[in-house]
PDB file of C-alpha atoms in Angstrom:
ATOM      1  CA  MET J 903     106.362  34.855 311.198  1.00  0.00           C
ATOM      2  CA  ARG J 904     103.947  33.969 313.974  1.00  0.00           C
ATOM      3  CA  GLU J 905     104.358  37.483 315.429  1.00  0.00           C
ATOM      4  CA  ASP J 906     103.437  39.097 312.085  1.00  0.00           C
ATOM      5  CA  SER J 907     100.341  36.930 311.953  1.00  0.00           C
ATOM      6  CA  ALA J 908      99.289  38.007 315.446  1.00  0.00           C
ATOM      7  CA  ARG J 909      99.901  41.661 314.556  1.00  0.00           C
ATOM      8  CA  ASN J 910      97.610  41.330 311.535  1.00  0.00           C
ATOM      9  CA  THR J 911      94.743  39.799 313.511  1.00  0.00           C
ATOM     10  CA  ASP J 912      93.173  43.206 314.217  1.00  0.00           C
ATOM     11  CA  ALA J 913      93.345  44.133 310.544  1.00  0.00           C
ATOM     12  CA  TRP J 914      91.806  40.886 309.346  1.00  0.00           C
ATOM     13  CA  THR J 915      89.132  40.986 312.034  1.00  0.00           C
ATOM     14  CA  ALA J 916      88.206  44.534 311.070  1.00  0.00           C
ATOM     15  CA  HIS J 917      88.127  43.632 307.364  1.00  0.00           C
ATOM     16  CA  ALA J 918      85.909  40.602 308.037  1.00  0.00           C
ATOM     17  CA  VAL J 919      83.491  42.605 310.174  1.00  0.00           C
ATOM     18  CA  ALA J 920      83.355  45.435 307.611  1.00  0.00           C
ATOM     19  CA  GLY J 921      82.428  42.842 304.985  1.00  0.00           C
ATOM     20  CA  ALA J 922      79.710  41.370 307.181  1.00  0.00           C
ATOM     21  CA  LEU J 923      78.360  44.851 307.868  1.00  0.00           C
ATOM     22  CA  SER J 924      78.245  45.534 304.113  1.00  0.00           C
ATOM     23  CA  GLY J 925      76.052  42.452 303.755  1.00  0.00           C
ATOM     24  CA  ALA J 926      73.897  43.607 306.654  1.00  0.00           C
ATOM     25  CA  ILE J 927      73.217  46.860 304.810  1.00  0.00           C
ATOM     26  CA  TRP J 928      71.693  44.820 301.989  1.00  0.00           C
ATOM     27  CA  MET J 929      69.698  42.669 304.413  1.00  0.00           C
ATOM     28  CA  ALA J 930      68.378  45.677 306.300  1.00  0.00           C
ATOM     29  CA  GLY J 931      67.497  47.488 303.070  1.00  0.00           C
ATOM     30  CA  THR J 932      65.640  44.438 301.783  1.00  0.00           C
ATOM     31  CA  GLY J 933      63.811  44.046 305.078  1.00  0.00           C
ATOM     32  CA  LEU J 934      62.896  47.726 305.009  1.00  0.00           C
ATOM     33  CA  ALA J 935      61.477  47.305 301.491  1.00  0.00           C
ATOM     34  CA  PHE J 936      59.448  44.271 302.586  1.00  0.00           C
ATOM     35  CA  GLY J 937      58.217  46.199 305.625  1.00  0.00           C
ATOM     36  CA  LEU J 938      57.029  49.115 303.530  1.00  0.00           C
ATOM     37  CA  ALA J 939      55.403  46.700 301.070  1.00  0.00           C
ATOM     38  CA  THR J 940      53.587  45.046 303.972  1.00  0.00           C
ATOM     39  CA  VAL J 941      52.389  48.427 305.256  1.00  0.00           C
ATOM     40  CA  TRP J 942      51.064  49.229 301.781  1.00  0.00           C
ATOM     41  CA  LEU J 943      49.364  45.825 301.508  1.00  0.00           C
ATOM     42  CA  LEU J 944      47.760  46.261 304.916  1.00  0.00           C
ATOM     43  CA  ALA J 945      46.655  49.812 304.146  1.00  0.00           C
ATOM     44  CA  THR J 946      44.863  48.626 301.001  1.00  0.00           C
ATOM     45  CA  ALA J 947      43.431  45.428 302.539  1.00  0.00           C
ATOM     46  CA  THR J 948      40.167  44.951 304.373  1.00  0.00           C
ATOM     47  CA  LEU J 949      42.053  44.035 307.532  1.00  0.00           C
ATOM     48  CA  PRO J 950      42.025  46.337 310.565  1.00  0.00           C
ATOM     49  CA  ARG J 951      44.303  49.346 310.011  1.00  0.00           C
ATOM     50  CA  TRP J 952      46.036  48.960 313.381  1.00  0.00           C
ATOM     51  CA  LEU J 953      47.797  45.883 311.976  1.00  0.00           C
ATOM     52  CA  THR J 954      49.979  48.228 309.941  1.00  0.00           C
ATOM     53  CA  ALA J 955      51.683  49.229 313.193  1.00  0.00           C
ATOM     54  CA  VAL J 956      53.622  45.948 313.438  1.00  0.00           C
ATOM     55  CA  PRO J 957      55.510  46.113 310.114  1.00  0.00           C
ATOM     56  CA  LEU J 958      55.815  49.882 310.450  1.00  0.00           C
ATOM     57  CA  LEU J 959      57.500  49.592 313.855  1.00  0.00           C
ATOM     58  CA  LEU J 960      59.769  46.851 312.525  1.00  0.00           C
ATOM     59  CA  ALA J 961      60.603  49.074 309.533  1.00  0.00           C
ATOM     60  CA  LEU J 962      61.529  51.928 311.882  1.00  0.00           C
ATOM     61  CA  ALA J 963      63.801  49.583 313.847  1.00  0.00           C
ATOM     62  CA  GLN J 964      65.332  48.430 310.590  1.00  0.00           C
ATOM     63  CA  PHE J 965      65.909  51.983 309.452  1.00  0.00           C
ATOM     64  CA  TRP J 966      67.785  52.725 312.680  1.00  0.00           C
ATOM     65  CA  LEU J 967      69.820  49.516 312.267  1.00  0.00           C
ATOM     66  CA  LEU J 968      70.626  50.463 308.680  1.00  0.00           C
ATOM     67  CA  LEU J 969      72.089  53.743 309.883  1.00  0.00           C
ATOM     68  CA  ARG J 970      73.986  52.060 312.703  1.00  0.00           C
ATOM     69  CA  VAL J 971      75.398  49.343 310.443  1.00  0.00           C
ATOM     70  CA  ALA J 972      76.523  51.920 307.851  1.00  0.00           C
ATOM     71  CA  ILE J 973      78.369  53.897 310.536  1.00  0.00           C
ATOM     72  CA  ASP J 974      79.943  50.777 312.045  1.00  0.00           C
ATOM     73  CA  ARG J 975      81.063  49.563 308.613  1.00  0.00           C
ATOM     74  CA  HIS J 976      82.991  52.782 308.048  1.00  0.00           C
ATOM     75  CA  LEU J 977      84.503  52.597 311.526  1.00  0.00           C
ATOM     76  CA  PHE J 978      85.675  49.010 310.996  1.00  0.00           C
ATOM     77  CA  GLU J 979      87.138  49.962 307.622  1.00  0.00           C
ATOM     78  CA  ALA J 980      89.087  52.732 309.379  1.00  0.00           C
ATOM     79  CA  LEU J 981      90.226  50.290 312.073  1.00  0.00           C
ATOM     80  CA  ALA J 982      91.422  47.894 309.370  1.00  0.00           C
ATOM     81  CA  THR J 983      93.393  50.677 307.694  1.00  0.00           C
ATOM     82  CA  SER J 984      94.895  51.672 311.043  1.00  0.00           C
ATOM     83  CA  ALA J 985      95.845  48.084 311.819  1.00  0.00           C
ATOM     84  CA  ASN J 986      97.377  47.609 308.373  1.00  0.00           C
ATOM     85  CA  ARG J 987      99.560  50.694 308.805  1.00  0.00           C
ATOM     86  CA  HIS J 988     100.529  50.375 312.437  1.00  0.00           C
ATOM     87  CA  GLY J 989     100.191  46.667 313.233  1.00  0.00           C
ATOM     88  CA  ALA J 990      97.275  47.281 315.599  1.00  0.00           C
ATOM     89  CA  ALA J 991      93.991  49.114 315.343  1.00  0.00           C
ATOM     90  CA  ASP J 992      93.735  52.461 317.118  1.00  0.00           C
ATOM     91  CA  LEU J 993      90.957  51.393 319.476  1.00  0.00           C
ATOM     92  CA  ALA J 994      91.815  54.061 322.057  1.00  0.00           C
ATOM     93  CA  GLY J 995      91.557  56.799 319.423  1.00  0.00           C
ATOM     94  CA  LEU J 996      88.194  55.450 318.290  1.00  0.00           C
ATOM     95  CA  ASP J 997      86.935  55.354 321.877  1.00  0.00           C
ATOM     96  CA  THR J 998      88.029  58.942 322.447  1.00  0.00           C
ATOM     97  CA  ALA J 999      86.206  60.112 319.314  1.00  0.00           C
ATOM     98  CA  LEU J1000      83.042  58.138 320.157  1.00  0.00           C
ATOM     99  CA  LEU J1001      83.117  59.472 323.716  1.00  0.00           C
ATOM    100  CA  GLN J1002      83.432  63.066 322.456  1.00  0.00           C
ATOM    101  CA  LEU J1003      80.451  62.491 320.145  1.00  0.00           C
ATOM    102  CA  GLY J1004      78.443  61.084 323.044  1.00  0.00           C
ATOM    103  CA  TRP J1005      78.002  57.781 321.197  1.00  0.00           C
ATOM    104  CA  ILE J1006      79.413  55.582 323.966  1.00  0.00           C
ATOM    105  CA  ALA J1007      79.397  55.688 327.728  1.00  0.00           C
ATOM    106  CA  PRO J1008      82.764  55.996 329.495  1.00  0.00           C
ATOM    107  CA  SER J1009      82.300  52.445 330.817  1.00  0.00           C
ATOM    108  CA  ARG J1010      82.405  51.107 327.220  1.00  0.00           C
ATOM    109  CA  GLN J1011      85.949  52.359 326.598  1.00  0.00           C
ATOM    110  CA  GLY J1012      88.774  49.859 326.343  1.00  0.00           C
ATOM    111  CA  ARG J1013      86.912  47.007 324.631  1.00  0.00           C
ATOM    112  CA  THR J1014      89.033  44.624 322.592  1.00  0.00           C
ATOM    113  CA  MET J1015      88.718  44.195 318.833  1.00  0.00           C
ATOM    114  CA  ALA J1016      87.115  40.799 319.460  1.00  0.00           C
ATOM    115  CA  ASP J1017      84.468  42.368 321.734  1.00  0.00           C
ATOM    116  CA  ARG J1018      83.738  45.049 319.144  1.00  0.00           C
ATOM    117  CA  ALA J1019      83.530  42.439 316.383  1.00  0.00           C
ATOM    118  CA  ARG J1020      81.046  40.365 318.402  1.00  0.00           C
ATOM    119  CA  GLY J1021      78.896  43.454 318.960  1.00  0.00           C
ATOM    120  CA  ALA J1022      78.918  44.371 315.283  1.00  0.00           C
ATOM    121  CA  LEU J1023      78.115  40.808 314.233  1.00  0.00           C
ATOM    122  CA  ARG J1024      75.175  40.850 316.635  1.00  0.00           C
ATOM    123  CA  LEU J1025      73.820  43.772 314.585  1.00  0.00           C
ATOM    124  CA  VAL J1026      74.276  41.681 311.429  1.00  0.00           C
ATOM    125  CA  ARG J1027      72.215  38.848 312.950  1.00  0.00           C
ATOM    126  CA  ILE J1028      69.497  41.275 314.064  1.00  0.00           C
ATOM    127  CA  CYS J1029      69.331  42.742 310.527  1.00  0.00           C
ATOM    128  CA  GLY J1030      68.928  39.248 309.096  1.00  0.00           C
ATOM    129  CA  ALA J1031      66.252  38.295 311.621  1.00  0.00           C
ATOM    130  CA  LEU J1032      64.249  41.476 311.016  1.00  0.00           C
ATOM    131  CA  ALA J1033      64.491  41.009 307.246  1.00  0.00           C
ATOM    132  CA  ALA J1034      63.233  37.427 307.592  1.00  0.00           C
ATOM    133  CA  ILE J1035      60.338  38.552 309.794  1.00  0.00           C
ATOM    134  CA  GLN J1036      59.402  41.285 307.307  1.00  0.00           C
ATOM    135  CA  LEU J1037      59.522  38.760 304.450  1.00  0.00           C
ATOM    136  CA  VAL J1038      57.228  36.362 306.321  1.00  0.00           C
ATOM    137  CA  LEU J1039      54.810  39.187 307.198  1.00  0.00           C
ATOM    138  CA  THR J1040      54.719  40.362 303.583  1.00  0.00           C
ATOM    139  CA  PHE J1041      54.073  36.811 302.411  1.00  0.00           C
ATOM    140  CA  LEU J1042      51.317  36.184 304.986  1.00  0.00           C
ATOM    141  CA  ILE J1043      49.554  39.463 304.236  1.00  0.00           C
ATOM    142  CA  SER J1044      49.748  38.915 300.475  1.00  0.00           C
ATOM    143  CA  ILE J1045      48.012  35.519 300.664  1.00  0.00           C
ATOM    144  CA  PRO J1046      44.442  36.074 299.498  1.00  0.00           C
ATOM    145  CA  GLY J1047      42.001  35.436 302.287  1.00  0.00           C
TER     146      GLY J1047
END
């Protein structure tokens, strides 16, 4: 029974990370909306126009993260399916595909599921932090001076 549990670790890890990445999509989308609202508020305010660069740059970073998180979510869902079927995720196959696409450097091949999960969860934390920053900026700009 213990062996079955160990074999399912990759599947459960991949499922958990895919779920976290789904939440990150919502956080990043919300942060992007706050960023665009802040840009609009700044564009219509009497404040210097160059201030719009800050939320705009953060919104661009969030847009990139949104794309990255969406891709990673699908990859972790595929890893979970692979692990459910075969007892272990096909990490080597994923690395080969990512290498062929030019999305990873050869030195990044061979990472464990735990390493990949930590990297994906770092993206989740960054999405949350950027969304919080955008919310604070929107709030500060919307306060009547």
